[in-house]
PDB file of C-alpha atoms in Angstrom:
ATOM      1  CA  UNK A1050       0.000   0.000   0.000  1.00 56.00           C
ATOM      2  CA  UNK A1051       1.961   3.339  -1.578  1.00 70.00           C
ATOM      3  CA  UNK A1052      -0.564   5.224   1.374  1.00 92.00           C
ATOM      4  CA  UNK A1053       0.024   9.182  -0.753  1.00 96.00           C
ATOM      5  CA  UNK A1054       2.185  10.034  -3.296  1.00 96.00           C
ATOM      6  CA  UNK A1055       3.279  13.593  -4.735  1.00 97.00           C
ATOM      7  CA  UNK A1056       4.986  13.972  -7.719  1.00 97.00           C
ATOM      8  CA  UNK A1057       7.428  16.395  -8.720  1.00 97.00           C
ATOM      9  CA  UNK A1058       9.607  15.620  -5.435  1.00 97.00           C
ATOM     10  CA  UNK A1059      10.961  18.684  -6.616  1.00 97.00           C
ATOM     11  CA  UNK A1060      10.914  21.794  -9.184  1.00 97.00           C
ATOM     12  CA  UNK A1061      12.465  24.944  -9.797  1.00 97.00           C
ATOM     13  CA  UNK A1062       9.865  26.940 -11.791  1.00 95.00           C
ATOM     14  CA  UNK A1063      10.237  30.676 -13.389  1.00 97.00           C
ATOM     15  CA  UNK A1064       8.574  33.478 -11.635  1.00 97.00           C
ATOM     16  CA  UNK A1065       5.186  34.134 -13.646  1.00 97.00           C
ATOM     17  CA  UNK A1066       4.965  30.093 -15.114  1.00 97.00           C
ATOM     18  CA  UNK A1067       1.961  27.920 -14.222  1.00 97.00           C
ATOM     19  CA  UNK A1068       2.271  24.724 -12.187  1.00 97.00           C
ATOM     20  CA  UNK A1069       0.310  21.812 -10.976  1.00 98.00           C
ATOM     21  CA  UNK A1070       1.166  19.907  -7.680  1.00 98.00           C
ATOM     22  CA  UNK A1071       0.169  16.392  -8.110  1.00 98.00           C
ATOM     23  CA  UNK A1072      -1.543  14.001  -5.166  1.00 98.00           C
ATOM     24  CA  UNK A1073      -3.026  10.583  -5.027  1.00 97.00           C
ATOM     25  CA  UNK A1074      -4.004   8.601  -2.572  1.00 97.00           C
ATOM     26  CA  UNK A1075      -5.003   4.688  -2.377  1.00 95.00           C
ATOM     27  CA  UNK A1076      -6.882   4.510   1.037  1.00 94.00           C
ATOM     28  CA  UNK A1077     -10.287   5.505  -0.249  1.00 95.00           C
ATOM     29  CA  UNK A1078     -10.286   8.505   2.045  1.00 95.00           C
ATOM     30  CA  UNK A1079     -12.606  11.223   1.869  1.00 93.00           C
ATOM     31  CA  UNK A1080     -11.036  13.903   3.135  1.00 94.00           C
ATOM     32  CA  UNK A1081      -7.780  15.843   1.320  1.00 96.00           C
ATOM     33  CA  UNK A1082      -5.586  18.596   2.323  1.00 96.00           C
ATOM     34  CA  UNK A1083      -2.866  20.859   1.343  1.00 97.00           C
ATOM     35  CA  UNK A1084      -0.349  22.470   3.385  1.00 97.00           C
ATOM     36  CA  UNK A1085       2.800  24.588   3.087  1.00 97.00           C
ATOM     37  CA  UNK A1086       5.365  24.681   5.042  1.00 96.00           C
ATOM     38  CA  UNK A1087       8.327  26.956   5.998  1.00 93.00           C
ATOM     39  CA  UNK A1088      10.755  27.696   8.251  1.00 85.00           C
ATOM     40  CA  UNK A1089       9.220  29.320  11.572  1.00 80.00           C
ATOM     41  CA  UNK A1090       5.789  29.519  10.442  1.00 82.00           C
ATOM     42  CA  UNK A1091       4.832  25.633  10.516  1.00 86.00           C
ATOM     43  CA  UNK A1092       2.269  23.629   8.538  1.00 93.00           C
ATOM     44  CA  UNK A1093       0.159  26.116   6.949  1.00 93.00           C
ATOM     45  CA  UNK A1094      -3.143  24.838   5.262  1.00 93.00           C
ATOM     46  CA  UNK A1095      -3.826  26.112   2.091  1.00 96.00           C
ATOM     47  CA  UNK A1096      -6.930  24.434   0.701  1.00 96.00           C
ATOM     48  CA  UNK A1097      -8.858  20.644   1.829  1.00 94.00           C
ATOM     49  CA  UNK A1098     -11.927  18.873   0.432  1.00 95.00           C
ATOM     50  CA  UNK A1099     -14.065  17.176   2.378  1.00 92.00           C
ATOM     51  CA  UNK A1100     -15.530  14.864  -0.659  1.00 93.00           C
ATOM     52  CA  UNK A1101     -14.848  14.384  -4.054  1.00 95.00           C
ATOM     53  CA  UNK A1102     -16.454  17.509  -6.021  1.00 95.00           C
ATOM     54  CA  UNK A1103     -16.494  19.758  -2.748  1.00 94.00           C
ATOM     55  CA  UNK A1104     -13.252  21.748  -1.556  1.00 95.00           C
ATOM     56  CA  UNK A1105     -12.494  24.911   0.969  1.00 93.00           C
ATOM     57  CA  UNK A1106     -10.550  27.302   1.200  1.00 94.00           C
ATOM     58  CA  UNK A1107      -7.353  27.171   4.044  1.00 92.00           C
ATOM     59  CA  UNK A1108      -5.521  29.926   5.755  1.00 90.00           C
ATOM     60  CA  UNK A1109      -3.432  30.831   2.727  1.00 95.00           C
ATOM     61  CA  UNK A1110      -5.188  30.379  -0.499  1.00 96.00           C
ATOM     62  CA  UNK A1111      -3.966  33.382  -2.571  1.00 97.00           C
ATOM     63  CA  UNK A1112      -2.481  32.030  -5.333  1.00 97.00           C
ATOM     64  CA  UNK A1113      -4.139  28.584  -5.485  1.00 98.00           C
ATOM     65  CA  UNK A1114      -6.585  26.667  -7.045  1.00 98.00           C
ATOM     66  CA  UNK A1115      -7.235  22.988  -6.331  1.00 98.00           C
ATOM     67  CA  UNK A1116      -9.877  20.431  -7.660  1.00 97.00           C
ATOM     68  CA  UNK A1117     -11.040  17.106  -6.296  1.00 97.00           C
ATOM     69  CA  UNK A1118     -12.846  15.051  -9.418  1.00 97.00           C
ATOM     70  CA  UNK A1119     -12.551  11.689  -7.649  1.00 96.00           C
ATOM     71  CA  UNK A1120     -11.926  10.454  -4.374  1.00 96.00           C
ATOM     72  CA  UNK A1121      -8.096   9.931  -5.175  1.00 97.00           C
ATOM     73  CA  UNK A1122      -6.851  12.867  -6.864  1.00 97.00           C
ATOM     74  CA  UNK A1123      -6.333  16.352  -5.183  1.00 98.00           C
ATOM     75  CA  UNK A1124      -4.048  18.529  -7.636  1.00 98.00           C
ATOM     76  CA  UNK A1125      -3.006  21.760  -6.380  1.00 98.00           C
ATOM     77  CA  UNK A1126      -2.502  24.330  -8.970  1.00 98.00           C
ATOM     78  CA  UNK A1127      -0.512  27.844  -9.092  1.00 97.00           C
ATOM     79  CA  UNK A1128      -1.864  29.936 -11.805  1.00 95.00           C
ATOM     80  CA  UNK A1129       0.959  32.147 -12.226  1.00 97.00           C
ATOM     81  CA  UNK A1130       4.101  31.277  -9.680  1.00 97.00           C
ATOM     82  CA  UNK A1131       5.784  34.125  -7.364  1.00 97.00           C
ATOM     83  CA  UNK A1132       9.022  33.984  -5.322  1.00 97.00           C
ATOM     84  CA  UNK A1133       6.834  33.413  -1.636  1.00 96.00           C
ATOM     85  CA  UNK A1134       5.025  30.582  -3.175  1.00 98.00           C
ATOM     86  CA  UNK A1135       8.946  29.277  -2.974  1.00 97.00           C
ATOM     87  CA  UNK A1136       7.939  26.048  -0.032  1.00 97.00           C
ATOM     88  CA  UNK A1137       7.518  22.612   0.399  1.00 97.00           C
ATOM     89  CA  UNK A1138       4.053  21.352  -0.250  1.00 98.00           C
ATOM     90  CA  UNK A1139       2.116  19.115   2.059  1.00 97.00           C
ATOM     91  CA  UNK A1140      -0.529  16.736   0.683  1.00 97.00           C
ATOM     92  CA  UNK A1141      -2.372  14.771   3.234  1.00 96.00           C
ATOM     93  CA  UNK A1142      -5.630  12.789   3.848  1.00 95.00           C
ATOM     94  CA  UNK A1143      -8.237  11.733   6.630  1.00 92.00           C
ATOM     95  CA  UNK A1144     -10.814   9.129   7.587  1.00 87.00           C
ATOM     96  CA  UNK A1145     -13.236  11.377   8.559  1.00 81.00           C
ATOM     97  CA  UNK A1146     -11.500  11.179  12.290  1.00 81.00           C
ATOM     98  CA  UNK A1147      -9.000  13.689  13.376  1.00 81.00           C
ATOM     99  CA  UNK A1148      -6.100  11.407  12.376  1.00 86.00           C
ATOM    100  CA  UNK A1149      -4.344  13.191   9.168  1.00 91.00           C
ATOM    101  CA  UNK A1150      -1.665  10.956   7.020  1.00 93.00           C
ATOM    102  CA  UNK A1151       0.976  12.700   5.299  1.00 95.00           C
ATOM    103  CA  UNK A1152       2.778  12.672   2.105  1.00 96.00           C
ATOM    104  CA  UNK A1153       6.376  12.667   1.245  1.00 95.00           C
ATOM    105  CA  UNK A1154       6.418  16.645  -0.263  1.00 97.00           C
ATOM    106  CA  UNK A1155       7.206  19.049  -2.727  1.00 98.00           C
ATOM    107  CA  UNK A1156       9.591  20.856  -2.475  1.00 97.00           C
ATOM    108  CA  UNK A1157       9.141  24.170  -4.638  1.00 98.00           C
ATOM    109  CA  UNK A1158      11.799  26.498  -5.673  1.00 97.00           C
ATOM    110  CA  UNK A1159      10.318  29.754  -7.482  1.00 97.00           C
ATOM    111  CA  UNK A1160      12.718  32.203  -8.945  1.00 96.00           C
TER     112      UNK A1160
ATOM    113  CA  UNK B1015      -0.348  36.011  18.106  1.00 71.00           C
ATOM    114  CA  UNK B1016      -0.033  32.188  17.145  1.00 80.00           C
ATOM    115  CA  UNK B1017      -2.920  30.166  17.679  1.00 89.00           C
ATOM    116  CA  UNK B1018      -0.052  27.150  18.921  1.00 93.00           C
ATOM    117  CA  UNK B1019       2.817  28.571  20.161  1.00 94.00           C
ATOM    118  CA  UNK B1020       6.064  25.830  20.210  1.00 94.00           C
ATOM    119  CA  UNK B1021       9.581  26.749  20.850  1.00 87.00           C
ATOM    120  CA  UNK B1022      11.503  26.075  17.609  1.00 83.00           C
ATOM    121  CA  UNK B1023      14.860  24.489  19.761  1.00 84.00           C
ATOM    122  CA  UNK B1024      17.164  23.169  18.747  1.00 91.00           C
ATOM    123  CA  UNK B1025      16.398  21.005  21.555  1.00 94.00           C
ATOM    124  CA  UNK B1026      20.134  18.921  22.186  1.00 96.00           C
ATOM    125  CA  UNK B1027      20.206  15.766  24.877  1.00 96.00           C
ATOM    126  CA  UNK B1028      21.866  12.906  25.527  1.00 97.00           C
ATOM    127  CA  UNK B1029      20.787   9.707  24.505  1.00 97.00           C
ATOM    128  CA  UNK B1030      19.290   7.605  27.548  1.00 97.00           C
ATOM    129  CA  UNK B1031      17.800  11.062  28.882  1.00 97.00           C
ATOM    130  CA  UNK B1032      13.925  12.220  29.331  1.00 97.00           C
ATOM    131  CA  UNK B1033      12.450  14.272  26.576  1.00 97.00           C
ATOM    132  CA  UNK B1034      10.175  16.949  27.429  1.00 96.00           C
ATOM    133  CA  UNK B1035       8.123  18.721  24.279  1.00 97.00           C
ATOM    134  CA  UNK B1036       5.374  21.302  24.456  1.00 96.00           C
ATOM    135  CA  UNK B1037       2.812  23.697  23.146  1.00 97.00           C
ATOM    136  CA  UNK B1038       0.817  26.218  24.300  1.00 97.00           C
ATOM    137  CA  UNK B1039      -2.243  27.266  22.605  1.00 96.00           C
ATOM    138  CA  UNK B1040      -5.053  30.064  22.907  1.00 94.00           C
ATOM    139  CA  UNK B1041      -8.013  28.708  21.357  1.00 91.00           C
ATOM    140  CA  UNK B1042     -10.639  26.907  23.716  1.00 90.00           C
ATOM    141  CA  UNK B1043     -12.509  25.400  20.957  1.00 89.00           C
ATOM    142  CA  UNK B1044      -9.757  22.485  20.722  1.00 92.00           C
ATOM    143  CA  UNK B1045     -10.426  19.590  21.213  1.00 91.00           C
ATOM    144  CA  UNK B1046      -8.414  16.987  19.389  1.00 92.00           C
ATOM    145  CA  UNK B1047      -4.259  17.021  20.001  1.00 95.00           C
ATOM    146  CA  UNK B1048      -1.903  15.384  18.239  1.00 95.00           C
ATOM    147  CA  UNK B1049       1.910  15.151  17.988  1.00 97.00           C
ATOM    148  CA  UNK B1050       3.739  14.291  14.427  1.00 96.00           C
ATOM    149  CA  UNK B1051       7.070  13.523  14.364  1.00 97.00           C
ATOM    150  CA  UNK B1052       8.881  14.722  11.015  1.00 96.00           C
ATOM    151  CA  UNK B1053      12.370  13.537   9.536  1.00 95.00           C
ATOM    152  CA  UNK B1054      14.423  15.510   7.433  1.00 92.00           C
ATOM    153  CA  UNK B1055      12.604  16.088   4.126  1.00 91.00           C
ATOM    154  CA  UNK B1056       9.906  13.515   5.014  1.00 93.00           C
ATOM    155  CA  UNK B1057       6.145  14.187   5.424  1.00 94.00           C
ATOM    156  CA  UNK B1058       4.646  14.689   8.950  1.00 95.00           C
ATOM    157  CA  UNK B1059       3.884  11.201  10.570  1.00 94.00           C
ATOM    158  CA  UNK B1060       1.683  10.858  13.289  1.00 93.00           C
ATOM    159  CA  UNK B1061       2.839   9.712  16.333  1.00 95.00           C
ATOM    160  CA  UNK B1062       0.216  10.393  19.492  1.00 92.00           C
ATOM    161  CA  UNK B1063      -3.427  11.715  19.541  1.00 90.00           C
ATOM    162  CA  UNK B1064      -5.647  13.041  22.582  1.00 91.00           C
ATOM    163  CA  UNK B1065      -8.918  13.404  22.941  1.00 87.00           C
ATOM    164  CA  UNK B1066      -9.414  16.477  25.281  1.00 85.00           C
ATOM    165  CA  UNK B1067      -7.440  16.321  29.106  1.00 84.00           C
ATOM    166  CA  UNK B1068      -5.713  13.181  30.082  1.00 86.00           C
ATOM    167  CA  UNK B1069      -3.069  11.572  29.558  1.00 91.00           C
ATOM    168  CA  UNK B1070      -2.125   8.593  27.222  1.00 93.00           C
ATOM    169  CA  UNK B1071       1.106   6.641  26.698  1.00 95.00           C
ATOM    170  CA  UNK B1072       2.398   4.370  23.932  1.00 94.00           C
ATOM    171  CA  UNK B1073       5.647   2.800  24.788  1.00 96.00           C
ATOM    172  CA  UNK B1074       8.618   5.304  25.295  1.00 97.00           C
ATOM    173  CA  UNK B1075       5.917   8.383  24.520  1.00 97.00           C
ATOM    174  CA  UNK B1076       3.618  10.143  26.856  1.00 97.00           C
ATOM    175  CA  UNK B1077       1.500  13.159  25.702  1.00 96.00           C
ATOM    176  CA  UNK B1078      -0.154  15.265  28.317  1.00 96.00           C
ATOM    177  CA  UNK B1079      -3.118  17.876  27.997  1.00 96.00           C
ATOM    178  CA  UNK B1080      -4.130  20.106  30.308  1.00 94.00           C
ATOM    179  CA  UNK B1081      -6.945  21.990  28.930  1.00 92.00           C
ATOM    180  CA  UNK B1082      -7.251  24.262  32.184  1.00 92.00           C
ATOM    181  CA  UNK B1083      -4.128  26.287  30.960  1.00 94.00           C
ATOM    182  CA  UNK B1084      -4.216  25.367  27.597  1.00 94.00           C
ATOM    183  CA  UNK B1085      -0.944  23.319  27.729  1.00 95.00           C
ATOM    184  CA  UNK B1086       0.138  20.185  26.077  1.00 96.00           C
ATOM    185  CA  UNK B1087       3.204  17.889  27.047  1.00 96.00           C
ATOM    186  CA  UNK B1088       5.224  14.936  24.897  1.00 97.00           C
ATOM    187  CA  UNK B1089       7.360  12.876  27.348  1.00 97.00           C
ATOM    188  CA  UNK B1090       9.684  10.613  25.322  1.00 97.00           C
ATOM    189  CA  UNK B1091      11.345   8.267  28.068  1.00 97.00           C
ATOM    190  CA  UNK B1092      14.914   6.547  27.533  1.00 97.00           C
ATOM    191  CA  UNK B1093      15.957   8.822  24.001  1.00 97.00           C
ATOM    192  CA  UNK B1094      17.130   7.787  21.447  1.00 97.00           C
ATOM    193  CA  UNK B1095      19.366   8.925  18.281  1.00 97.00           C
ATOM    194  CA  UNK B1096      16.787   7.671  16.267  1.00 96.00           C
ATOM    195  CA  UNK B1097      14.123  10.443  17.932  1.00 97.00           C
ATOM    196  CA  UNK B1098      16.365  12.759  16.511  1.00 97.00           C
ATOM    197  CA  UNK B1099      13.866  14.727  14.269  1.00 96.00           C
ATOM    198  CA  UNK B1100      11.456  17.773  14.494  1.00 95.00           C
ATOM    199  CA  UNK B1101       8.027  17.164  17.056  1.00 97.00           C
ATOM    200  CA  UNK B1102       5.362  18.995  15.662  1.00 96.00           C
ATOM    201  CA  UNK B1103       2.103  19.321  17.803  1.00 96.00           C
ATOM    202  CA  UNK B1104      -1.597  19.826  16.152  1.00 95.00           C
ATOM    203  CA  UNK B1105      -4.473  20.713  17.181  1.00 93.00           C
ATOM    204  CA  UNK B1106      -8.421  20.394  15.764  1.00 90.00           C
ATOM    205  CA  UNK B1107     -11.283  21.497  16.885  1.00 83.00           C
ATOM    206  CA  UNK B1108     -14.747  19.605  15.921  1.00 76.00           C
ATOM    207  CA  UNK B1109     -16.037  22.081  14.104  1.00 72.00           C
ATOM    208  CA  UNK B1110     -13.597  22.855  11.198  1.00 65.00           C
ATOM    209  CA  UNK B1111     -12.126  19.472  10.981  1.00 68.00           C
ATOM    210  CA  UNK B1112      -8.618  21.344   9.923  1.00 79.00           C
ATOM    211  CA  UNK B1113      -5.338  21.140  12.022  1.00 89.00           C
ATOM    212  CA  UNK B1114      -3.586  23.854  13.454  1.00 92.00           C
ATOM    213  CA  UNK B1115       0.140  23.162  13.548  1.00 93.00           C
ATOM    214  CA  UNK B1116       2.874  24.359  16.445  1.00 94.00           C
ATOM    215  CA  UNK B1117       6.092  25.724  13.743  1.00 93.00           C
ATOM    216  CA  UNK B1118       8.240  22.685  15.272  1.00 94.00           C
ATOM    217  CA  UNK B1119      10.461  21.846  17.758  1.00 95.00           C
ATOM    218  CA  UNK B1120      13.800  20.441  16.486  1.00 95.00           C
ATOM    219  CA  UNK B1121      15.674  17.642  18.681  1.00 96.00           C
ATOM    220  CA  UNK B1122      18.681  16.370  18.248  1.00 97.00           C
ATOM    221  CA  UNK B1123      19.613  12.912  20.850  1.00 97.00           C
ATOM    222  CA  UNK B1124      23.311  12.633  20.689  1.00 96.00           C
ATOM    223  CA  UNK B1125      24.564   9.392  21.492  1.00 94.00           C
TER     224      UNK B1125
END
């Protein structure tokens, strides 16, 4: 059981280009999240869904867009990349309980 | 101010000696704790969760919660080099079903 995978593990992207954070998960759960993180500030969540076609909006969700068309798939999308969306990206998933499980990252260099 | 305030560290022991981790928080409305435990460039994984006051263990790990002054506690017994890694603690509470991360307190067991 892979549990959540992200893919790039990493990318340097140009200031202004468009790029999509890729997440899939094989445990059937309905709930999905995104966080950043960065030094001193912590996990920061940036946008969940609770169910496939439903999502939210986090703390910091300037800047992103995410969609949920299936219970697997989360992508999270930056229209047009700046210099602080420079981070490493969280994807994780839930039951339904409080319990949250974690992917491996993204770690996102924007220049 | 911080919803979760954690001291970043570096936190630097001995191996063999008694761990003590912790977060302060000002929201009442939590009611779900958790600590994660996070190795370099790895995803969060979850390593104890509380359900309101109490206390629970789970082998060399003990995590406290004292609602009253909005105080939480990880005890890690006997360290290791291997618990080398950054503690983060989380926090939910029932209504938005999203976690509020501590920034992360870095140890470092030396052996």
């Amino acid at each position: 059981i892979a549990g959540i995978t992200q893919a790039p593990t990493s990318q340097i992207l140009a200031a202004g280009r468009r790029m999509t954070l890729r997440c899939t998960q094989d445990m059937r759960h309905n709930a999905m999240y995104w966080y950043r993180q960065d030094l001193g500030l912590g996990l920061r969540l940036i946008h969940y869904s609770n169910t496939a076609g439903t999502t939210g909006k986090g703390e910091v969700p300037d800047g992103y867009s995410v969609s949920r068309a299936n219970t697997d798939d989360f992508p999270l999308t930056l229209a047009s990349a700046v210099p602080s969306q420079t981070s490493v990206y969280f994807c994780a998933s839930s039951d339904g309980t409080a319990t949250q499980y974690f992917g491996p990252g993204t770690r996102l260099t924007v220049l | 101010q911080k919803e979760v305030e954690q001291d970043p560290g570096p936190l630097s022991v001995p191996e063999g000696a008694i761990v003590s981790l912790n977060c302060t928080y000002s929201n009442s409305a939590f009611q779900y704790f958790m600590w994660y435990r996070q190795y370099s460039r790895k995803g969060p994984e979850l390593l104890m969760y509380t359900y309101s006051s109490g206390n629970k263990e789970d082998g060399r790990f003990t995590a406290q919660v004292d609602k009253s002054s909005k105080y939480i506690s990880l005890f890690i017994r006997d360290s290791q080099p291997s618990d080398s890694a950054t503690y983060l603690c989380a926090m939910m509470d029932t209504g938005r079903r999203a976690l509020t991360f501590g920034s992360g307190t870095r140890l470092q067991v030396q052996p």
